Coordinates of C-alpha atoms and ligand atoms in Angstrom, one line a residue:
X90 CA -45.6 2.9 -12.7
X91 CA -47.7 5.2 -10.4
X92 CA -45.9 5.2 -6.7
X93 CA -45.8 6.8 -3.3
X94 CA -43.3 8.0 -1.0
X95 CA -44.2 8.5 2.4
X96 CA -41.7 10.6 4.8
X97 CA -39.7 13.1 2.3
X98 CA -36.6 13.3 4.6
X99 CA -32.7 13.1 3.1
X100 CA -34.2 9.5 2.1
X101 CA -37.6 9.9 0.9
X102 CA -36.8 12.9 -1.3
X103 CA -34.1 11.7 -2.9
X104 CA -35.8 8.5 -3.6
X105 CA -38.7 10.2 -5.0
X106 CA -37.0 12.5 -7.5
X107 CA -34.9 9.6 -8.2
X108 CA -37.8 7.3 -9.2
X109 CA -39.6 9.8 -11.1
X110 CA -36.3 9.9 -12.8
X111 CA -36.4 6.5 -13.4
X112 CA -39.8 7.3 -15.7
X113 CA -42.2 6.7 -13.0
X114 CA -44.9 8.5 -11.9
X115 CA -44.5 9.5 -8.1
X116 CA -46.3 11.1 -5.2
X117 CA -44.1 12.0 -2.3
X118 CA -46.1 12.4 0.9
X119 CA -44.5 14.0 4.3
X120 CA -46.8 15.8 7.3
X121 CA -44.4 18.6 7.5
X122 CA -46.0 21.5 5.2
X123 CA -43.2 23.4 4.7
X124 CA -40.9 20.8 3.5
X125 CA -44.2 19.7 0.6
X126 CA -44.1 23.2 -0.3
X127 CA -40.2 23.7 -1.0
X128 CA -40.2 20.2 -2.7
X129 CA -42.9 21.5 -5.1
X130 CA -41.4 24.6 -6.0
X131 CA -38.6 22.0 -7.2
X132 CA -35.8 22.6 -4.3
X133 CA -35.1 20.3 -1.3
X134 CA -34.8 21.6 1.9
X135 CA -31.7 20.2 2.7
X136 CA -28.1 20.4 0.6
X137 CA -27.8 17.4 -1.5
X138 CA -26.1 17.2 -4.7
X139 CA -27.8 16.7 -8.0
X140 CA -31.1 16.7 -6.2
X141 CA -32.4 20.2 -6.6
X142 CA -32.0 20.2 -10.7
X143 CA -33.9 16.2 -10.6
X144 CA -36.5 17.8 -8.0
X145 CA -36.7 20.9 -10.6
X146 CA -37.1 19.0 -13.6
X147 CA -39.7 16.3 -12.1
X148 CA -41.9 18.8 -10.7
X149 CA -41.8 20.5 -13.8
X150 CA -42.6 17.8 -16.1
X151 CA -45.5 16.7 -13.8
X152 CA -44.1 13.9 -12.7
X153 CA -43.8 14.3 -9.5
X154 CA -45.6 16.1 -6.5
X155 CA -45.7 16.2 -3.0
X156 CA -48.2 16.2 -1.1
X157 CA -49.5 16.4 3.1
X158 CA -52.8 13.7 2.3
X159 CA -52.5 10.1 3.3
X160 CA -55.9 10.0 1.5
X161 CA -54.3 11.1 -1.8
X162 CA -51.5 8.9 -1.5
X163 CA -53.9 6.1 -1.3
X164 CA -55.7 6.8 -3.8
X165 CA -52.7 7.7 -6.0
X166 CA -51.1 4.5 -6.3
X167 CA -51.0 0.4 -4.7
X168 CA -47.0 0.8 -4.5
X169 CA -45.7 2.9 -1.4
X170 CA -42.2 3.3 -0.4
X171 CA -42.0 4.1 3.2
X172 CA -38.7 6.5 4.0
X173 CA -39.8 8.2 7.4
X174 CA -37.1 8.8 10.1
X175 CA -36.3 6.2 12.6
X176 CA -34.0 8.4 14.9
X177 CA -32.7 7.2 18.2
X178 CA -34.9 7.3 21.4
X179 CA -33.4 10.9 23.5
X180 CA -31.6 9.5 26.3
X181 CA -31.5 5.8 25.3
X182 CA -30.0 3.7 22.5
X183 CA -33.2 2.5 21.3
X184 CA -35.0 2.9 17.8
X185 CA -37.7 5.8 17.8
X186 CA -40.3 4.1 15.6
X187 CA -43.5 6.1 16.3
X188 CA -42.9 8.2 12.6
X189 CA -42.9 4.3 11.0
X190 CA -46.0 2.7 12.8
X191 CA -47.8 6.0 12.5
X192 CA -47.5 6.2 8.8
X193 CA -48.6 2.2 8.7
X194 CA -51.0 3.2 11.1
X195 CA -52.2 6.3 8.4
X196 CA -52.0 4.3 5.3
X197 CA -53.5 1.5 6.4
X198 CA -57.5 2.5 7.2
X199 CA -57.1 3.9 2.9
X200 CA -55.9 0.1 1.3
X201 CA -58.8 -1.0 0.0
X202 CA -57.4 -3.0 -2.3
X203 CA -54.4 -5.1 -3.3
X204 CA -51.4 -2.9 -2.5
X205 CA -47.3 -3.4 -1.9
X206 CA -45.7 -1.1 1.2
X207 CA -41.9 -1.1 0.9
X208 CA -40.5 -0.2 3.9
X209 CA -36.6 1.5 3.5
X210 CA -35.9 2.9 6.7
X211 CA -33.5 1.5 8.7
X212 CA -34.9 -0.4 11.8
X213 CA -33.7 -2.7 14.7
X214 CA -34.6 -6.4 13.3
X215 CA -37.9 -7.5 14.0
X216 CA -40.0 -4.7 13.0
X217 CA -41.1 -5.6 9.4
X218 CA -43.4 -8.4 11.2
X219 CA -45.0 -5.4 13.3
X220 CA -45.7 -3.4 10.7
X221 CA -47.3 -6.1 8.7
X222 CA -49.4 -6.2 11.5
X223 CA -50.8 -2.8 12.0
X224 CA -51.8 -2.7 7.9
X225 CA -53.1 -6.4 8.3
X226 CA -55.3 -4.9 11.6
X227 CA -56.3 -1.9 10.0
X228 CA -56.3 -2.2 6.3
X229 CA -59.8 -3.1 4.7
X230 CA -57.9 -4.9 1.5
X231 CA -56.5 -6.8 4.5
X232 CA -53.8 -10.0 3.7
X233 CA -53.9 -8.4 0.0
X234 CA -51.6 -5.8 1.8
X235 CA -48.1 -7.1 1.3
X236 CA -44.9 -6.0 2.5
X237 CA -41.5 -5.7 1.4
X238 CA -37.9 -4.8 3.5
X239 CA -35.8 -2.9 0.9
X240 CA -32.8 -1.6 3.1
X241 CA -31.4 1.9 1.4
X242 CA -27.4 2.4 2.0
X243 CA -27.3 5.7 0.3
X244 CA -24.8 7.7 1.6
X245 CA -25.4 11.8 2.2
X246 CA -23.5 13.8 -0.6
X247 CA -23.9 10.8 -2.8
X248 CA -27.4 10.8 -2.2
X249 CA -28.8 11.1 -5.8
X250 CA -26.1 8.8 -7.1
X251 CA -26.4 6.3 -4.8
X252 CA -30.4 5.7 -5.4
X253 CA -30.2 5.8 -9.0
X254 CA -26.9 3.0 -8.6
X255 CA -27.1 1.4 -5.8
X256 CA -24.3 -1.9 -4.9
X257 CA -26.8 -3.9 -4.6
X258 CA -30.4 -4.3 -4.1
X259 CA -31.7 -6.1 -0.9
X260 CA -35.5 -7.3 -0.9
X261 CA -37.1 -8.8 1.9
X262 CA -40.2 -10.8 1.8
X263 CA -42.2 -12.6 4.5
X264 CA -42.5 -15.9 1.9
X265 CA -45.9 -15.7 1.5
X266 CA -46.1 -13.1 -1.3
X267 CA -47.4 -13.4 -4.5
X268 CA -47.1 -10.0 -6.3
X269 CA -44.7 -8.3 -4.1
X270 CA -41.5 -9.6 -5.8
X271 CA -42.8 -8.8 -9.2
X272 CA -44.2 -5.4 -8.7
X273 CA -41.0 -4.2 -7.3
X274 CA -38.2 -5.7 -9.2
X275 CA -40.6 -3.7 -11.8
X276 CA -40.2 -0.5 -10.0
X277 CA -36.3 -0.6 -9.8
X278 CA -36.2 -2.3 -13.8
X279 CA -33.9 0.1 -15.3
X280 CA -31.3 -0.4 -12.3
X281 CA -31.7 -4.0 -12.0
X282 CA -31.4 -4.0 -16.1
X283 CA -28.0 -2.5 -15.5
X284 CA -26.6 -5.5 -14.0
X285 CA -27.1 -4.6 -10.0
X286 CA -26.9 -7.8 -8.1
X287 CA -30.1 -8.5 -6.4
X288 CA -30.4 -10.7 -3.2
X289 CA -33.6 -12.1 -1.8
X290 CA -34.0 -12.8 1.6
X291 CA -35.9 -13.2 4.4
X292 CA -37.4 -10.1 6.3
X293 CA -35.4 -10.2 9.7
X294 CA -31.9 -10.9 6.7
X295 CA -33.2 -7.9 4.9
X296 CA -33.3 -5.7 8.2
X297 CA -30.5 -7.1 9.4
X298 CA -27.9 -6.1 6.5
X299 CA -28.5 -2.9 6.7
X300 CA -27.4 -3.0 10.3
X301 CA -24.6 -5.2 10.0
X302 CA -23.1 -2.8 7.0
X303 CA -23.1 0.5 9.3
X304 CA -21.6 -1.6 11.8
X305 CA -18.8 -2.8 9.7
X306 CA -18.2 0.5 8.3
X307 CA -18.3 2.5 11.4
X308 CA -15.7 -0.3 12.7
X309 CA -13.8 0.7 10.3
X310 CA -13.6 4.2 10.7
X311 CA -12.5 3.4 14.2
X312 CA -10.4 0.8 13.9
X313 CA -8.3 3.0 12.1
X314 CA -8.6 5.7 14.6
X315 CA -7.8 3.3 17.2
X316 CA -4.3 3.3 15.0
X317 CA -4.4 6.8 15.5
X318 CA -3.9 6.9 19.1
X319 CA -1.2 4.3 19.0
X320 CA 0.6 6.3 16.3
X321 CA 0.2 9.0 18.7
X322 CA 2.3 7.4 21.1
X323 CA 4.7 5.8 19.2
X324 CA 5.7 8.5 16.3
X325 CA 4.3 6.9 13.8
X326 CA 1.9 8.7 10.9
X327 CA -1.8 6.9 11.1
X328 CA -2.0 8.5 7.4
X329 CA 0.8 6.3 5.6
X330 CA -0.5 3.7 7.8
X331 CA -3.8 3.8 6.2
X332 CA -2.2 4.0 2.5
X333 CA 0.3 1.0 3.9
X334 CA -2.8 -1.1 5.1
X335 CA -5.6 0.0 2.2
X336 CA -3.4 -1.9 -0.4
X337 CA -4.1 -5.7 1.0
X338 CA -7.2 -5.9 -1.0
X339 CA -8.9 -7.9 1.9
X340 CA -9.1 -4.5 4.0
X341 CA -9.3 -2.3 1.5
X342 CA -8.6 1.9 1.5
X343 CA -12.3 3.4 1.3
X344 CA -14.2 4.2 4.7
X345 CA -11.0 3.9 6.4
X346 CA -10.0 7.5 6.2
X347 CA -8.7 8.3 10.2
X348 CA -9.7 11.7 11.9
X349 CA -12.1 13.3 13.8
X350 CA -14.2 10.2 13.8
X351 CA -17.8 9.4 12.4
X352 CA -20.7 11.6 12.9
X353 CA -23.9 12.0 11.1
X354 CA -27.3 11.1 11.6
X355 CA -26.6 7.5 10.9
X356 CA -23.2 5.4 12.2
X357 CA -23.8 6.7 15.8
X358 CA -27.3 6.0 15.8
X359 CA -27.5 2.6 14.1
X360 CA -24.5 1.4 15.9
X361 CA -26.5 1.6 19.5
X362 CA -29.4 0.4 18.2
X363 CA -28.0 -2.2 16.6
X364 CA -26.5 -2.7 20.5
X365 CA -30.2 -2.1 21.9
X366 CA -31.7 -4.6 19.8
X367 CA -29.4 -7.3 20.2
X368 CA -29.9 -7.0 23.8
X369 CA -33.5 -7.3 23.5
X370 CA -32.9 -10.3 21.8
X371 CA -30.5 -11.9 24.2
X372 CA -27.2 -11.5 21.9
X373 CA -25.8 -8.6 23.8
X374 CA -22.5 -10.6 24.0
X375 CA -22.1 -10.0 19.9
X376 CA -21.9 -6.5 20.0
X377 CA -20.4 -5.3 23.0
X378 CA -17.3 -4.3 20.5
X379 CA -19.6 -1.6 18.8
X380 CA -19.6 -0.1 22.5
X381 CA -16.0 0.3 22.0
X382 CA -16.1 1.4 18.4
X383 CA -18.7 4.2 19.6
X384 CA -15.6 5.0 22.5
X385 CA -13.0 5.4 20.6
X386 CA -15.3 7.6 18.0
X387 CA -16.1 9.7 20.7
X388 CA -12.3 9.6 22.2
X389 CA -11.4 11.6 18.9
X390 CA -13.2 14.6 20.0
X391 CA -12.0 14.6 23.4
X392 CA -8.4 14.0 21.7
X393 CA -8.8 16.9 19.6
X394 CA -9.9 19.3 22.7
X395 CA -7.1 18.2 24.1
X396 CA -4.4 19.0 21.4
X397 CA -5.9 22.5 20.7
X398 CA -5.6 23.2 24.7
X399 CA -1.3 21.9 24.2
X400 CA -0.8 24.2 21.2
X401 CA -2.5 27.1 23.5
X402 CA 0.3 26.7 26.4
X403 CA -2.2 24.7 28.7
X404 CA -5.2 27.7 28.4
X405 CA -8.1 27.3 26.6
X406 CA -10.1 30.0 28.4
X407 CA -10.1 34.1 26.7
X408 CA -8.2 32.3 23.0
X409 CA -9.8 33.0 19.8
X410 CA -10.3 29.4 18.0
X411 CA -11.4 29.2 14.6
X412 CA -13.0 26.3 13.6
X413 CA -13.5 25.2 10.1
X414 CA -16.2 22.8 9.2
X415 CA -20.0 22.5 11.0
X416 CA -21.4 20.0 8.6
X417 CA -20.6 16.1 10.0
X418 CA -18.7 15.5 6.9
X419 CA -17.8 17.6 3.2
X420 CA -20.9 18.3 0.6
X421 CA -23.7 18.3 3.0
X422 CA -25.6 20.9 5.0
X423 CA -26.4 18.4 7.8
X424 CA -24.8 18.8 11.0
X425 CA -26.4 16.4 12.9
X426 CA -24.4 14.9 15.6
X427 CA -21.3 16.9 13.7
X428 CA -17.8 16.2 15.3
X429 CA -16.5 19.2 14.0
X430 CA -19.5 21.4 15.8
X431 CA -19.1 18.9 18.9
X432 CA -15.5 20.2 19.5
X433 CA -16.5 24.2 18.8
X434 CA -19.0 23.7 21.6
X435 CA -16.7 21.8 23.9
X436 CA -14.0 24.7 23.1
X437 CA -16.6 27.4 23.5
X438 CA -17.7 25.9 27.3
X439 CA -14.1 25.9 28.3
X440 CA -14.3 29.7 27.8
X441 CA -12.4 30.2 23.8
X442 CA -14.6 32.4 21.3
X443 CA -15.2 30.1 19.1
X444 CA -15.7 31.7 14.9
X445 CA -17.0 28.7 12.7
X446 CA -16.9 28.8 8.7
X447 CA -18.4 25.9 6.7
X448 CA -19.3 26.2 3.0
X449 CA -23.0 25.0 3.4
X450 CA -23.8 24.4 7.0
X451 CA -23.4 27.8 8.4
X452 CA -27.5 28.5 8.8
X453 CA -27.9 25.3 10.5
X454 CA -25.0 25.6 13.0
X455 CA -26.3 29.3 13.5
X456 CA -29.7 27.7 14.5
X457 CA -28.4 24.8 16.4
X458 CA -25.3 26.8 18.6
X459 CA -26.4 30.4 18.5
X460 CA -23.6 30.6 20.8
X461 CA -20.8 30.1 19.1
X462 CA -19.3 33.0 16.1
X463 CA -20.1 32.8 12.5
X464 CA -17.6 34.2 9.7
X465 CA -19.3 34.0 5.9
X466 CA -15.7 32.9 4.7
X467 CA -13.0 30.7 6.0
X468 CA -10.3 33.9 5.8
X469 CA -12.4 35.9 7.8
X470 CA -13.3 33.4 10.3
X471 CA -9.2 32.7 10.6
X472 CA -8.9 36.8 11.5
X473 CA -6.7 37.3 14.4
X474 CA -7.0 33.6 15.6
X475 CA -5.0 32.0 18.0
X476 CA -5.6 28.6 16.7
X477 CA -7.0 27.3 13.5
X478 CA -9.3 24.0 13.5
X479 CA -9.4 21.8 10.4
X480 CA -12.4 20.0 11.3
X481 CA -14.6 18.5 8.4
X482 CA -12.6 18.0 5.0
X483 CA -14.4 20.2 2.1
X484 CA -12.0 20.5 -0.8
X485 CA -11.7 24.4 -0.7
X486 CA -9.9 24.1 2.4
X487 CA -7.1 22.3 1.1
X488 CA -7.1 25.2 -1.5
X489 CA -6.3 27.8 0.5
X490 CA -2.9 29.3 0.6
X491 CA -1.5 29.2 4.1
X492 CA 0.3 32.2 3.7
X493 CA -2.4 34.7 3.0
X494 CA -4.3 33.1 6.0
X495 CA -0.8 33.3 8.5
X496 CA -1.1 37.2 7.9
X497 CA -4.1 37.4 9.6
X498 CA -4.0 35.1 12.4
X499 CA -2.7 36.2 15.7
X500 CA -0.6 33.4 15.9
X501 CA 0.1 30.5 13.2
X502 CA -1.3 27.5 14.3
X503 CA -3.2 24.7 12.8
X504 CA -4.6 21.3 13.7
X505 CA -5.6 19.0 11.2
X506 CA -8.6 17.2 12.1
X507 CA -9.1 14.8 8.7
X508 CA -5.3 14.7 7.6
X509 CA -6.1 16.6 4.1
X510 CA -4.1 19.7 4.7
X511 CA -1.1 19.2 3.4
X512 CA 1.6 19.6 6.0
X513 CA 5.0 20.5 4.0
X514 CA 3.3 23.5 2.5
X515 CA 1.6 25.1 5.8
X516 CA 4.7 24.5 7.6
X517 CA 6.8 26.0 4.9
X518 CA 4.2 29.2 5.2
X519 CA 5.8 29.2 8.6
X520 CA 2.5 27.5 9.9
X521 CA 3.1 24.7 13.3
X522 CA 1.1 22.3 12.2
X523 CA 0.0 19.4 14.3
X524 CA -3.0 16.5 12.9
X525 CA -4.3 13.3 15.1
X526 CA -2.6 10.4 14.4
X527 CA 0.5 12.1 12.9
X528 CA 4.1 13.3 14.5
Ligands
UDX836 C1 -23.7 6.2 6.2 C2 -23.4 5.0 5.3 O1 -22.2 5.2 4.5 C3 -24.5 4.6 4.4 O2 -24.3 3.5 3.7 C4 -25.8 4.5 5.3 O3 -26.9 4.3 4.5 C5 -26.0 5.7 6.1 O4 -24.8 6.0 6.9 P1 -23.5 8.8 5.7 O5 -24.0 9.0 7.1 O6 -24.0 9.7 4.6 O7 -23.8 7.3 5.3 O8 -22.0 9.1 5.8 P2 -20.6 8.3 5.5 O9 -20.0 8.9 4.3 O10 -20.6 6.9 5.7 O11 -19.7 9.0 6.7 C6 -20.2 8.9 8.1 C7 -19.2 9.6 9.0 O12 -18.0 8.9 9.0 C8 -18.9 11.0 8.6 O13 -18.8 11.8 9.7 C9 -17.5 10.9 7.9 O14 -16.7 12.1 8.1 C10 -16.9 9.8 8.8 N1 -15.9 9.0 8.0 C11 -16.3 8.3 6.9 C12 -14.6 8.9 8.5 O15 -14.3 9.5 9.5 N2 -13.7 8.1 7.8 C13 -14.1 7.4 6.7 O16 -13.2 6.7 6.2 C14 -15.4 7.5 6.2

């Protein structure tokens, strides 16, 4: 099939290369030059497994390109996948969805004929309707236009694998379609042929789930961090209590892994406006626990600020604090609303020189906190440190050998941010270790 993506972000191009991989013919579209330009030449701009060598070979074969033209898209194909950003409002909890009614608002004007818009970004319930009516306003083809919600729940790092098999598919229609259903369960045929459950639903359903699932998950996380601060108080270790708990099979081990908390350019944002929406709406009451869940989440932080200050005697101010980790969690270059980069900058302002090593996220944390120091490998960054960070979890970490690190450090002592440093061995290196949510 010949298809569009419009808005090439961590969504848009992973679903494109991912559908060309699928054997379609696709046409990404995105108004930011540079990012067409690296996509062409086969690389993303952006860390993501597996996505540079499906970019490479796509773009090679011809089946795929990117392009800045909502003309071209038009004309390319009558299937669009819409994947522009939806990112919260500054200053408010609130949806910013100017990128998704401006790219209806483009598209539209060029239907002139029968044509199928998915829309996959995640949005506050309700919008589907309002999008359906800017293409119905200003697309020619008008009511041949039909819509479909197709909620994506990739996560980052997973990205590639995640499109390519997915759960579960969601598809939302408005009732009234006639072609949409068909053309799509096309599109996704090889996945669906695999056996991936597909649910039909209504459009405010389809919205709605992905909502509901980054609210249950992010519940999670800090549910189990709320654990945390009791352990804290009580002596007990959060991390067996995890194991203990993740065996009843009705709650379950994965996403309950307790730490430094949730970051990301997701969670935090789709948990408030999930709250922002549901007060719109009048259901405020139902999700006044997501304030709390975004509380504790942020508690972690503070938490963390406050056990690096005990372990340097009461004195943040003149110490040298290594910090290792930028990215919001291991195998991605994003650092968007990064915990681990929350708490550098939080230690920097209380007056520590702050050196940061992360395996992929060091250009972006140099952009983003040209304040803070930079070492090009977690040894070096540890040099003559009075206080070692263990902020984001990447597997080399753990593969370090304490020792050869406690030579170089001014004084041995580490925090364990995500509870995969193993504590016996740094301890028997002569390291004091200390984690959240563990004696
Ligand atoms: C998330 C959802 O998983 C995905 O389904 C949705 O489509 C987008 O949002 P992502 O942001 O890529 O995906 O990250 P995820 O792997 O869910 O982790 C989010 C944050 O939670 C990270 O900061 C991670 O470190 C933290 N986390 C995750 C925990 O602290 N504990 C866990 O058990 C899981």
């Amino acid at each position: 099939m010949k298809l569009t993506v419009i808005g090439c972000g961590y969504l848009g191009a992973t679903h494109a290369a991912a559908m060309a991989e699928l054997g379609h013919q696709v046409l990404g579209m995105d108004i930011d030059p540079d990012k067409v330009a690296a996509l062409n030449a086969g690389r993303a701009p952006f860390f993501e497994r597996g996505l540079d060598e499906l970019l490479a070979k796509h773009t090679a074969s011809g089946q795929l390109r990117f392009t800045t033209s909502y003309a071209e898209a038009a004309a390319f194909a009558d299937l669009h996948f819409i994947g522009v950003g939806t990112p919260q409002k500054p200053g408010e909890m609130a949806y910013d969805l100017t990128h998704l009614f401006s790219a209806a608002r483009q598209l539209a004007p060029r239907l002139t004929g029968p044509a199928v818009i998915v829309g996959k970004c995640t949005v506050p319930v309700g919008t589907a309707p309002q999008v359906i009516d800017i293409l119905r306003e200003f697309a020619p083809a008008g009511d041949q236009v039909e819509v479909c919600w197709n909620p994506e729940f990739l996560r980052e790092s997973y990205a590639v694998e995640d499109t390519l098999h997915p759960d579960r598919i969601v598809l939302g229609f408005t009732g009234e379609n006639t072609r949409a259903e068909s053309v799509i369960r096309q599109a996704y045929g090889r996945i669906i042929e695999s056996g991936t459950p597909v649910i039909v639903t209504d459009l405010a359903t389809s919205e709605l789930v992905k909502s509901a699932a980054n609210a249950f998950l992010a519940t999670k996380i800090s549910f189990i961090n709320a654990m945390a601060e009791v352990c804290e108080t009580s002596g007990a270790d959060v991390q067996l209590l995890a194991e203990a708990l993740g065996h009843d099979a009705r709650i379950g081990r994965r996403g309950m892994r307790p730490g430094l908390g949730f970051g990301g350019g997701c969670l935090p944002k789709d948990i408030r406006g999930f709250m922002a929406r549901a007060g719109e709406l009048g259901a405020d009451q139902a999700l006044t626990f997501l304030r709390e869940v975004d509380t504790i989440n942020n508690r972690r932080r503070e938490r963390m600020v406050d056990l690096a200050r005990e372990q340097c005697n009461g004195v943040i101010n003149g110490k040298n604090i290594t910090v290792w980790g930028a990215a919001f969690k291991p195998d991605t270059d994003d650092i968007r609303d990064s915990p681990a980069l929350a708490v550098a900058q939080k230690l920097h302002q209380l007056g520590a020189t702050v050196t940061v090593f992360d395996p992929k996220a060091l250009d972006n944390a140099r952009k983003a906190h040209p304040q803070l120091e930079y070492a090009d490998h977690p040894i070096e960054a540890a040099d003559n440190a009075d206080l070692l960070l263990h902020l984001t979890e990447w597997l080399e970490f753990t593969r370090l050998d304490p020792k050869a690190i406690a030579a170089r450090v001014a004084a041995p002592r580490v925090i364990d941010g995500r509870g995969t440093l193993d504590p016996a061995r740094w301890r028997a290196a002569g390291w004091a270790y200390r984690a959240l949510g563990r004696p």
